[in-house]
Amino acid sequence: MSKLVPAIRSGDVLMPALGFGTWQLENGTAVPLVEKALAVGYRHIDTAQIYGNERDVGAGIRNSGVKRDEIFLTTKVWIDKFHDGDLQRSAEKSLEKLGVDHVDLLLLHWPKPEAPLAETLKALNEVQSRGLTRAIGLSNFPSALLEEAAKLSEAPIANDQVEYHPYLSIKTLKAKADALGVSITAWSPLAQGKVAQDPVLVEIGRAHGKTPGQVTLRWIIQQGIIAIPRTKNPARIEENFDILDFALSDDEMTRIHALARPDGRLGDWLDKAYAWDAE
Ligand SMILES: NC(=O)c1ccc[n+]([C@@H]2O[C@H](COP(=O)([O-])OP(=O)(O)OC[C@H]3O[C@@H](n4cnc5c(N)ncnc54)[C@H](OP(=O)(O)O)[C@@H]3O)[C@@H](O)[C@H]2O)c1
């Protein structure tokens, strides 16, 4: 079986289906971990202004020796920079910290009603037309808000990055995203480590000689969804990448989908002006 990471169509660009997440990798810790991830074969790195590690991520990329144009690099604009002018300046600052002349994807981190979405998207479009990012997208936008953003944006919305793991269904959002040509990235794909103890995932893993984490990541990318697991453990960087040599059966996929539950959401920081899709 191919060991190549699948590429996922995202608006006008292709994104590697497996990336390395860097939330909470602070105070220099991201430097060797990003370097390790690139050595293992990851070609997609996820950071954000609010993670406070853009300089470290940039250093890790440079230390790795992997060419910049072989890496898909995402960062996210924090919610206090959504007004025209602030957004553009924050994107310039991100590039300066990362030490790159462009990112591949620039996301709005969480929807916020304070700045009109039309104003924020116009600013985001301007950043893209200036070549500071190859693609633009969203994060934590439920389906109705994704549709509204897609209508307001001149350039295609490439991606919506949302919480997704076996304990949560995103059926409604995935259908809407597919119809709009928007890819989905799963954040907290391992349910922040909770999948490791799940008896169903343990059992399925045993049949394939894989860990519950590997089964979960395979389940995500087998749906055409991008996964960005995070770990500070170098051995797990390898473990989480080693998911390209096996496939889950339809029955196994269904069993994992059945783990979704109403209280499965881990990060409920959505502004009260909006609502999540029911499923
Ligand atoms: N857009 C957003 O609003 C948003 C929100 C949250 C996260 N994110 C992005 O998504 C990335 C991933 O999400 P996340 O960091 O919340 O959670 P995650 O990747 O689901 O889980 C990370 C946790 O799982 C553990 N872990 C890693 N690999 C494992 C494995 N194979 N088996 C068992 N446990 C494992 C890690 O512990 P060790 O470090 O000890 O291995 C860590 O505690 C973030 O880093 C960030 O880039 C985006």
mmCIF file of C-alpha atoms and ligand atoms in Angstrom:
data_model
loop_
_atom_site.group_PDB
_atom_site.id
_atom_site.type_symbol
_atom_site.label_atom_id
_atom_site.label_comp_id
_atom_site.label_asym_id
_atom_site.label_seq_id
_atom_site.Cartn_x
_atom_site.Cartn_y
_atom_site.Cartn_z
ATOM 1 C CA MET A 1 0.000 0.000 0.000
ATOM 2 C CA SER A 2 1.187 3.534 -0.791
ATOM 3 C CA LYS A 3 3.023 5.373 1.972
ATOM 4 C CA LEU A 4 2.226 8.757 0.435
ATOM 5 C CA VAL A 5 0.101 11.161 2.459
ATOM 6 C CA PRO A 6 -3.072 11.824 0.432
ATOM 7 C CA ALA A 7 -3.564 15.389 -0.838
ATOM 8 C CA ILE A 8 -6.945 16.962 -0.095
ATOM 9 C CA ARG A 9 -8.439 19.479 -2.544
ATOM 10 C CA SER A 10 -9.055 22.717 -0.611
ATOM 11 C CA GLY A 11 -10.412 25.517 -2.803
ATOM 12 C CA ASP A 12 -7.578 26.163 -5.281
ATOM 13 C CA VAL A 13 -4.837 24.392 -3.298
ATOM 14 C CA LEU A 14 -3.972 20.870 -2.155
ATOM 15 C CA MET A 15 -3.386 20.148 1.535
ATOM 16 C CA PRO A 16 -1.574 17.101 2.946
ATOM 17 C CA ALA A 17 -4.159 15.022 4.854
ATOM 18 C CA LEU A 18 -1.832 14.658 7.828
ATOM 19 C CA GLY A 19 -0.235 17.605 9.613
ATOM 20 C CA PHE A 20 1.543 18.344 12.878
ATOM 21 C CA GLY A 21 -0.370 20.458 15.431
ATOM 22 C CA THR A 22 1.555 22.817 17.719
ATOM 23 C CA TRP A 23 -0.958 24.153 20.275
ATOM 24 C CA GLN A 24 0.592 24.343 23.784
ATOM 25 C CA LEU A 25 4.096 23.706 22.451
ATOM 26 C CA GLU A 26 5.512 26.831 24.072
ATOM 27 C CA ASN A 27 8.822 28.332 25.233
ATOM 28 C CA GLY A 28 10.961 26.810 22.511
ATOM 29 C CA THR A 29 9.543 23.277 22.724
ATOM 30 C CA ALA A 30 8.104 23.506 19.196
ATOM 31 C CA VAL A 31 11.572 23.967 17.637
ATOM 32 C CA PRO A 32 12.902 20.370 17.932
ATOM 33 C CA LEU A 33 9.411 18.858 17.591
ATOM 34 C CA VAL A 34 8.666 20.595 14.267
ATOM 35 C CA GLU A 35 12.150 19.600 13.115
ATOM 36 C CA LYS A 36 11.450 15.991 14.122
ATOM 37 C CA ALA A 37 8.035 15.985 12.417
ATOM 38 C CA LEU A 38 9.586 17.155 9.146
ATOM 39 C CA ALA A 39 12.341 14.526 9.456
ATOM 40 C CA VAL A 40 9.676 11.829 9.924
ATOM 41 C CA GLY A 41 7.874 12.976 6.765
ATOM 42 C CA TYR A 42 5.122 15.404 7.805
ATOM 43 C CA ARG A 43 4.829 18.206 5.247
ATOM 44 C CA HIS A 44 2.040 20.168 6.918
ATOM 45 C CA ILE A 45 2.478 22.263 10.070
ATOM 46 C CA ASP A 46 -0.339 24.012 11.963
ATOM 47 C CA THR A 47 0.225 27.031 14.198
ATOM 48 C CA ALA A 48 -1.667 30.194 15.213
ATOM 49 C CA GLN A 49 -0.921 33.695 16.431
ATOM 50 C CA ILE A 50 -2.452 32.878 19.828
ATOM 51 C CA TYR A 51 -0.180 29.809 20.348
ATOM 52 C CA GLY A 52 2.761 32.196 20.862
ATOM 53 C CA ASN A 53 5.109 29.854 18.977
ATOM 54 C CA GLU A 54 5.283 31.199 15.421
ATOM 55 C CA ARG A 55 8.988 32.072 15.890
ATOM 56 C CA ASP A 56 9.699 28.549 17.183
ATOM 57 C CA VAL A 57 7.761 26.913 14.341
ATOM 58 C CA GLY A 58 9.734 28.995 11.833
ATOM 59 C CA ALA A 59 13.022 27.990 13.483
ATOM 60 C CA GLY A 60 12.018 24.310 13.407
ATOM 61 C CA ILE A 61 11.251 24.562 9.699
ATOM 62 C CA ARG A 62 14.590 26.227 8.952
ATOM 63 C CA ASN A 63 16.556 23.738 11.105
ATOM 64 C CA SER A 64 14.937 20.811 9.290
ATOM 65 C CA GLY A 65 16.565 21.652 5.973
ATOM 66 C CA VAL A 66 13.298 20.760 4.209
ATOM 67 C CA LYS A 67 12.618 23.261 1.426
ATOM 68 C CA ARG A 68 9.957 25.817 2.246
ATOM 69 C CA ASP A 69 7.957 25.025 -0.910
ATOM 70 C CA GLU A 70 7.630 21.372 0.176
ATOM 71 C CA ILE A 71 5.843 22.376 3.394
ATOM 72 C CA PHE A 72 2.192 23.375 3.820
ATOM 73 C CA LEU A 73 2.200 25.996 6.590
ATOM 74 C CA THR A 74 -0.977 27.245 8.271
ATOM 75 C CA THR A 75 -1.423 30.031 10.779
ATOM 76 C CA LYS A 76 -4.535 31.671 12.231
ATOM 77 C CA VAL A 77 -5.543 35.270 12.875
ATOM 78 C CA TRP A 78 -6.667 35.826 16.463
ATOM 79 C CA ILE A 79 -10.138 37.265 17.127
ATOM 80 C CA ASP A 80 -8.944 40.706 18.278
ATOM 81 C CA LYS A 81 -7.428 41.360 14.831
ATOM 82 C CA PHE A 82 -10.553 41.048 12.685
ATOM 83 C CA HIS A 83 -10.948 44.711 11.698
ATOM 84 C CA ASP A 84 -9.664 46.052 8.382
ATOM 85 C CA GLY A 85 -6.052 47.112 8.850
ATOM 86 C CA ASP A 86 -5.518 45.123 12.065
ATOM 87 C CA LEU A 87 -5.878 41.852 10.172
ATOM 88 C CA GLN A 88 -3.408 42.789 7.444
ATOM 89 C CA ARG A 89 -0.855 44.049 10.009
ATOM 90 C CA SER A 90 -1.219 40.862 12.076
ATOM 91 C CA ALA A 91 -0.609 38.725 8.966
ATOM 92 C CA GLU A 92 2.567 40.684 8.214
ATOM 93 C CA LYS A 93 3.671 40.167 11.833
ATOM 94 C CA SER A 94 3.010 36.405 11.585
ATOM 95 C CA LEU A 95 5.191 36.159 8.472
ATOM 96 C CA GLU A 96 7.924 38.135 10.198
ATOM 97 C CA LYS A 97 7.816 35.792 13.227
ATOM 98 C CA LEU A 98 7.701 32.650 11.090
ATOM 99 C CA GLY A 99 10.532 34.000 8.916
ATOM 100 C CA VAL A 100 8.696 33.239 5.665
ATOM 101 C CA ASP A 101 7.431 35.440 2.834
ATOM 102 C CA HIS A 102 4.043 33.705 2.726
ATOM 103 C CA VAL A 103 2.002 31.028 4.482
ATOM 104 C CA ASP A 104 -0.034 28.433 2.599
ATOM 105 C CA LEU A 105 -3.249 28.942 4.550
ATOM 106 C CA LEU A 106 -4.441 31.795 6.756
ATOM 107 C CA LEU A 107 -7.508 31.069 8.900
ATOM 108 C CA LEU A 108 -9.857 33.198 11.020
ATOM 109 C CA HIS A 109 -9.415 31.391 14.361
ATOM 110 C CA TRP A 110 -12.975 31.658 15.789
ATOM 111 C CA PRO A 111 -16.041 33.489 14.452
ATOM 112 C CA LYS A 112 -16.636 36.737 16.371
ATOM 113 C CA PRO A 113 -19.529 39.150 15.876
ATOM 114 C CA GLU A 114 -17.627 42.330 16.927
ATOM 115 C CA ALA A 115 -16.238 42.983 13.423
ATOM 116 C CA PRO A 116 -18.657 42.495 10.488
ATOM 117 C CA LEU A 117 -17.774 39.263 8.653
ATOM 118 C CA ALA A 118 -17.801 41.141 5.318
ATOM 119 C CA GLU A 119 -15.115 43.553 6.599
ATOM 120 C CA THR A 120 -12.945 40.730 7.958
ATOM 121 C CA LEU A 121 -13.215 38.696 4.774
ATOM 122 C CA LYS A 122 -12.363 41.706 2.609
ATOM 123 C CA ALA A 123 -9.188 42.183 4.660
ATOM 124 C CA LEU A 124 -8.391 38.453 4.443
ATOM 125 C CA ASN A 125 -8.895 38.553 0.662
ATOM 126 C CA GLU A 126 -6.521 41.508 0.452
ATOM 127 C CA VAL A 127 -3.840 39.551 2.319
ATOM 128 C CA GLN A 128 -4.214 36.755 -0.195
ATOM 129 C CA SER A 129 -4.172 39.026 -3.254
ATOM 130 C CA ARG A 130 -0.938 40.575 -1.916
ATOM 131 C CA GLY A 131 0.582 37.075 -1.953
ATOM 132 C CA LEU A 132 1.040 36.808 1.825
ATOM 133 C CA THR A 133 -0.958 33.564 1.839
ATOM 134 C CA ARG A 134 -1.761 31.075 -0.930
ATOM 135 C CA ALA A 135 -5.216 30.281 0.443
ATOM 136 C CA ILE A 136 -7.668 31.605 3.017
ATOM 137 C CA GLY A 137 -10.054 29.826 5.342
ATOM 138 C CA LEU A 138 -11.922 29.640 8.614
ATOM 139 C CA SER A 139 -11.828 27.807 11.896
ATOM 140 C CA ASN A 140 -14.738 26.830 14.141
ATOM 141 C CA PHE A 141 -17.342 28.113 11.676
ATOM 142 C CA PRO A 142 -20.608 26.071 11.839
ATOM 143 C CA SER A 143 -22.287 25.261 8.499
ATOM 144 C CA ALA A 144 -24.576 28.328 8.223
ATOM 145 C CA LEU A 145 -21.692 30.690 8.955
ATOM 146 C CA LEU A 146 -19.414 28.836 6.537
ATOM 147 C CA GLU A 147 -22.027 29.301 3.807
ATOM 148 C CA GLU A 148 -22.329 33.004 4.626
ATOM 149 C CA ALA A 149 -18.541 33.435 4.511
ATOM 150 C CA ALA A 150 -18.296 31.591 1.187
ATOM 151 C CA LYS A 151 -20.866 33.994 -0.289
ATOM 152 C CA LEU A 152 -19.059 37.075 1.052
ATOM 153 C CA SER A 153 -15.535 36.058 0.001
ATOM 154 C CA GLU A 154 -14.212 36.833 -3.462
ATOM 155 C CA ALA A 155 -11.509 34.146 -3.262
ATOM 156 C CA PRO A 156 -12.567 30.572 -2.463
ATOM 157 C CA ILE A 157 -12.744 29.576 1.188
ATOM 158 C CA ALA A 158 -10.297 26.666 1.145
ATOM 159 C CA ASN A 159 -10.764 25.098 4.562
ATOM 160 C CA ASP A 160 -12.713 25.101 7.843
ATOM 161 C CA GLN A 161 -10.719 23.767 10.812
ATOM 162 C CA VAL A 162 -13.017 22.360 13.503
ATOM 163 C CA GLU A 163 -12.970 19.955 16.430
ATOM 164 C CA TYR A 164 -13.453 16.408 15.167
ATOM 165 C CA HIS A 165 -12.749 12.973 16.648
ATOM 166 C CA PRO A 166 -14.739 9.770 17.259
ATOM 167 C CA TYR A 167 -16.864 11.331 20.026
ATOM 168 C CA LEU A 168 -18.291 14.103 17.828
ATOM 169 C CA SER A 169 -20.353 14.104 14.627
ATOM 170 C CA ILE A 170 -19.827 16.837 12.007
ATOM 171 C CA LYS A 171 -22.185 15.325 9.433
ATOM 172 C CA THR A 172 -24.020 18.594 8.629
ATOM 173 C CA LEU A 173 -20.843 20.657 8.311
ATOM 174 C CA LYS A 174 -19.083 18.041 6.158
ATOM 175 C CA ALA A 175 -22.006 17.915 3.715
ATOM 176 C CA LYS A 176 -22.071 21.727 3.445
ATOM 177 C CA ALA A 177 -18.273 21.904 3.056
ATOM 178 C CA ASP A 178 -18.316 19.242 0.317
ATOM 179 C CA ALA A 179 -21.007 21.173 -1.570
ATOM 180 C CA LEU A 180 -18.887 24.351 -1.369
ATOM 181 C CA GLY A 181 -15.531 22.716 -2.254
ATOM 182 C CA VAL A 182 -14.176 23.482 1.228
ATOM 183 C CA SER A 183 -11.977 20.921 2.980
ATOM 184 C CA ILE A 184 -12.278 20.142 6.692
ATOM 185 C CA THR A 185 -9.348 19.904 9.104
ATOM 186 C CA ALA A 186 -9.947 18.009 12.353
ATOM 187 C CA TRP A 187 -8.486 19.657 15.450
ATOM 188 C CA SER A 188 -8.058 17.566 18.610
ATOM 189 C CA PRO A 189 -8.244 14.512 16.310
ATOM 190 C CA LEU A 190 -7.168 12.256 19.200
ATOM 191 C CA ALA A 191 -9.767 13.825 21.523
ATOM 192 C CA GLN A 192 -6.744 15.213 23.413
ATOM 193 C CA GLY A 193 -5.480 11.693 24.103
ATOM 194 C CA LYS A 194 -8.824 10.202 25.241
ATOM 195 C CA VAL A 195 -8.975 7.773 22.316
ATOM 196 C CA ALA A 196 -6.061 5.771 23.753
ATOM 197 C CA GLN A 197 -8.314 4.069 26.355
ATOM 198 C CA ASP A 198 -11.312 3.416 24.131
ATOM 199 C CA PRO A 199 -12.153 -0.336 24.054
ATOM 200 C CA VAL A 200 -13.612 -0.204 20.520
ATOM 201 C CA LEU A 201 -10.539 1.548 19.144
ATOM 202 C CA VAL A 202 -8.227 -0.776 21.078
ATOM 203 C CA GLU A 203 -10.019 -3.813 19.604
ATOM 204 C CA ILE A 204 -9.976 -2.502 16.025
ATOM 205 C CA GLY A 205 -6.323 -1.570 16.435
ATOM 206 C CA ARG A 206 -5.433 -5.071 17.608
ATOM 207 C CA ALA A 207 -6.795 -6.520 14.347
ATOM 208 C CA HIS A 208 -4.429 -4.279 12.350
ATOM 209 C CA GLY A 209 -1.422 -4.198 14.685
ATOM 210 C CA LYS A 210 -2.075 -0.499 15.291
ATOM 211 C CA THR A 211 -2.689 1.698 18.348
ATOM 212 C CA PRO A 212 -6.054 3.390 19.087
ATOM 213 C CA GLY A 213 -4.481 6.713 18.086
ATOM 214 C CA GLN A 214 -3.417 5.328 14.716
ATOM 215 C CA VAL A 215 -6.880 3.827 14.130
ATOM 216 C CA THR A 216 -8.461 7.209 14.910
ATOM 217 C CA LEU A 217 -6.186 9.172 12.579
ATOM 218 C CA ARG A 218 -6.755 6.601 9.819
ATOM 219 C CA TRP A 219 -10.544 6.877 10.348
ATOM 220 C CA ILE A 220 -10.292 10.653 9.868
ATOM 221 C CA ILE A 221 -8.149 10.701 6.724
ATOM 222 C CA GLN A 222 -10.155 7.830 5.214
ATOM 223 C CA GLN A 223 -13.129 10.262 5.221
ATOM 224 C CA GLY A 224 -11.138 12.780 3.169
ATOM 225 C CA ILE A 225 -10.685 14.932 6.292
ATOM 226 C CA ILE A 226 -7.315 16.384 7.316
ATOM 227 C CA ALA A 227 -5.913 15.474 10.768
ATOM 228 C CA ILE A 228 -3.348 17.545 12.715
ATOM 229 C CA PRO A 229 -2.385 15.519 15.837
ATOM 230 C CA ARG A 230 -0.084 17.117 18.393
ATOM 231 C CA THR A 231 2.424 15.462 20.711
ATOM 232 C CA LYS A 232 5.505 16.494 22.647
ATOM 233 C CA ASN A 233 6.726 12.910 22.497
ATOM 234 C CA PRO A 234 9.101 12.204 19.558
ATOM 235 C CA ALA A 235 8.129 8.498 19.439
ATOM 236 C CA ARG A 236 4.474 9.491 19.070
ATOM 237 C CA ILE A 237 5.363 11.857 16.210
ATOM 238 C CA GLU A 238 6.424 8.674 14.373
ATOM 239 C CA GLU A 239 3.441 6.642 15.645
ATOM 240 C CA ASN A 240 0.942 9.249 14.448
ATOM 241 C CA PHE A 241 2.516 9.334 10.985
ATOM 242 C CA ASP A 242 2.514 5.551 10.598
ATOM 243 C CA ILE A 243 -1.079 5.287 9.354
ATOM 244 C CA LEU A 244 -0.550 4.989 5.622
ATOM 245 C CA ASP A 245 -0.024 1.229 5.321
ATOM 246 C CA PHE A 246 -3.444 -0.058 6.382
ATOM 247 C CA ALA A 247 -7.137 0.610 5.729
ATOM 248 C CA LEU A 248 -10.259 0.296 7.868
ATOM 249 C CA SER A 249 -13.196 -1.722 6.553
ATOM 250 C CA ASP A 250 -16.631 -0.130 6.069
ATOM 251 C CA ASP A 251 -17.793 -2.017 9.150
ATOM 252 C CA GLU A 252 -14.897 -0.659 11.244
ATOM 253 C CA MET A 253 -15.568 2.893 9.990
ATOM 254 C CA THR A 254 -19.238 2.516 11.019
ATOM 255 C CA ARG A 255 -18.331 1.189 14.469
ATOM 256 C CA ILE A 256 -16.125 4.244 15.060
ATOM 257 C CA HIS A 257 -18.828 6.653 13.826
ATOM 258 C CA ALA A 258 -21.168 5.068 16.407
ATOM 259 C CA LEU A 259 -18.929 6.387 19.241
ATOM 260 C CA ALA A 260 -20.211 9.959 18.674
ATOM 261 C CA ARG A 261 -22.212 11.260 21.639
ATOM 262 C CA PRO A 262 -24.053 14.478 22.552
ATOM 263 C CA ASP A 263 -21.510 15.500 25.212
ATOM 264 C CA GLY A 264 -18.446 14.651 23.116
ATOM 265 C CA ARG A 265 -17.338 18.232 22.446
ATOM 266 C CA LEU A 266 -14.118 19.235 24.258
ATOM 267 C CA GLY A 267 -13.580 22.874 23.245
ATOM 268 C CA ASP A 268 -16.781 24.866 23.424
ATOM 269 C CA TRP A 269 -15.535 28.427 23.007
ATOM 270 C CA LEU A 270 -18.060 29.459 20.344
ATOM 271 C CA ASP A 271 -19.387 33.004 20.825
ATOM 272 C CA LYS A 272 -22.961 32.884 22.140
ATOM 273 C CA ALA A 273 -24.136 34.786 19.035
ATOM 274 C CA TYR A 274 -23.696 31.523 17.094
ATOM 275 C CA ALA A 275 -24.699 27.873 17.481
ATOM 276 C CA TRP A 276 -23.043 24.588 16.573
ATOM 277 C CA ASP A 277 -24.761 22.299 14.109
ATOM 278 C CA ALA A 278 -26.862 19.700 15.951
ATOM 279 C CA GLU A 279 -24.710 16.956 14.408
HETATM 280 N N1 LIG B 1 -8.525 25.831 15.452
HETATM 281 C C1 LIG B 1 -8.678 25.636 16.734
HETATM 282 O O1 LIG B 1 -9.484 26.301 17.405
HETATM 283 C C2 LIG B 1 -7.878 24.580 17.417
HETATM 284 C C3 LIG B 1 -8.191 24.177 18.721
HETATM 285 C C4 LIG B 1 -7.430 23.175 19.317
HETATM 286 C C5 LIG B 1 -6.396 22.597 18.602
HETATM 287 N N2 LIG B 1 -6.079 23.023 17.329
HETATM 288 C C6 LIG B 1 -4.974 22.412 16.538
HETATM 289 O O2 LIG B 1 -5.147 21.006 16.512
HETATM 290 C C7 LIG B 1 -3.977 20.382 17.030
HETATM 291 C C8 LIG B 1 -4.323 19.069 17.689
HETATM 292 O O3 LIG B 1 -5.269 19.232 18.705
HETATM 293 P P1 LIG B 1 -4.907 19.083 20.261
HETATM 294 O O4 LIG B 1 -3.504 19.480 20.453
HETATM 295 O O5 LIG B 1 -5.958 19.815 21.013
HETATM 296 O O6 LIG B 1 -5.201 17.574 20.626
HETATM 297 P P2 LIG B 1 -4.872 16.095 20.041
HETATM 298 O O7 LIG B 1 -3.895 16.129 18.933
HETATM 299 O O8 LIG B 1 -6.192 15.449 19.859
HETATM 300 O O9 LIG B 1 -4.242 15.421 21.328
HETATM 301 C C9 LIG B 1 -3.022 15.821 21.886
HETATM 302 C C10 LIG B 1 -2.865 15.039 23.197
HETATM 303 O O10 LIG B 1 -2.882 13.647 22.903
HETATM 304 C C11 LIG B 1 -1.679 13.021 23.324
HETATM 305 N N3 LIG B 1 -1.270 12.115 22.236
HETATM 306 C C12 LIG B 1 -0.641 12.430 21.070
HETATM 307 N N4 LIG B 1 -0.473 11.351 20.297
HETATM 308 C C13 LIG B 1 -0.997 10.301 20.986
HETATM 309 C C14 LIG B 1 -1.139 8.925 20.701
HETATM 310 N N5 LIG B 1 -0.684 8.395 19.580
HETATM 311 N N6 LIG B 1 -1.755 8.150 21.633
HETATM 312 C C15 LIG B 1 -2.229 8.670 22.784
HETATM 313 N N7 LIG B 1 -2.122 9.987 23.112
HETATM 314 C C16 LIG B 1 -1.517 10.798 22.210
HETATM 315 C C17 LIG B 1 -0.703 14.135 23.573
HETATM 316 O O11 LIG B 1 0.121 13.827 24.690
HETATM 317 P P3 LIG B 1 1.729 13.798 24.553
HETATM 318 O O12 LIG B 1 2.137 15.190 24.151
HETATM 319 O O13 LIG B 1 2.160 13.419 25.923
HETATM 320 O O14 LIG B 1 2.036 12.766 23.514
HETATM 321 C C18 LIG B 1 -1.585 15.331 23.903
HETATM 322 O O15 LIG B 1 -1.882 15.360 25.292
HETATM 323 C C19 LIG B 1 -3.404 21.454 17.964
HETATM 324 O O16 LIG B 1 -2.097 21.201 18.337
HETATM 325 C C20 LIG B 1 -3.598 22.685 17.135
HETATM 326 O O17 LIG B 1 -2.591 22.781 16.127
HETATM 327 C C21 LIG B 1 -6.826 23.989 16.739
#
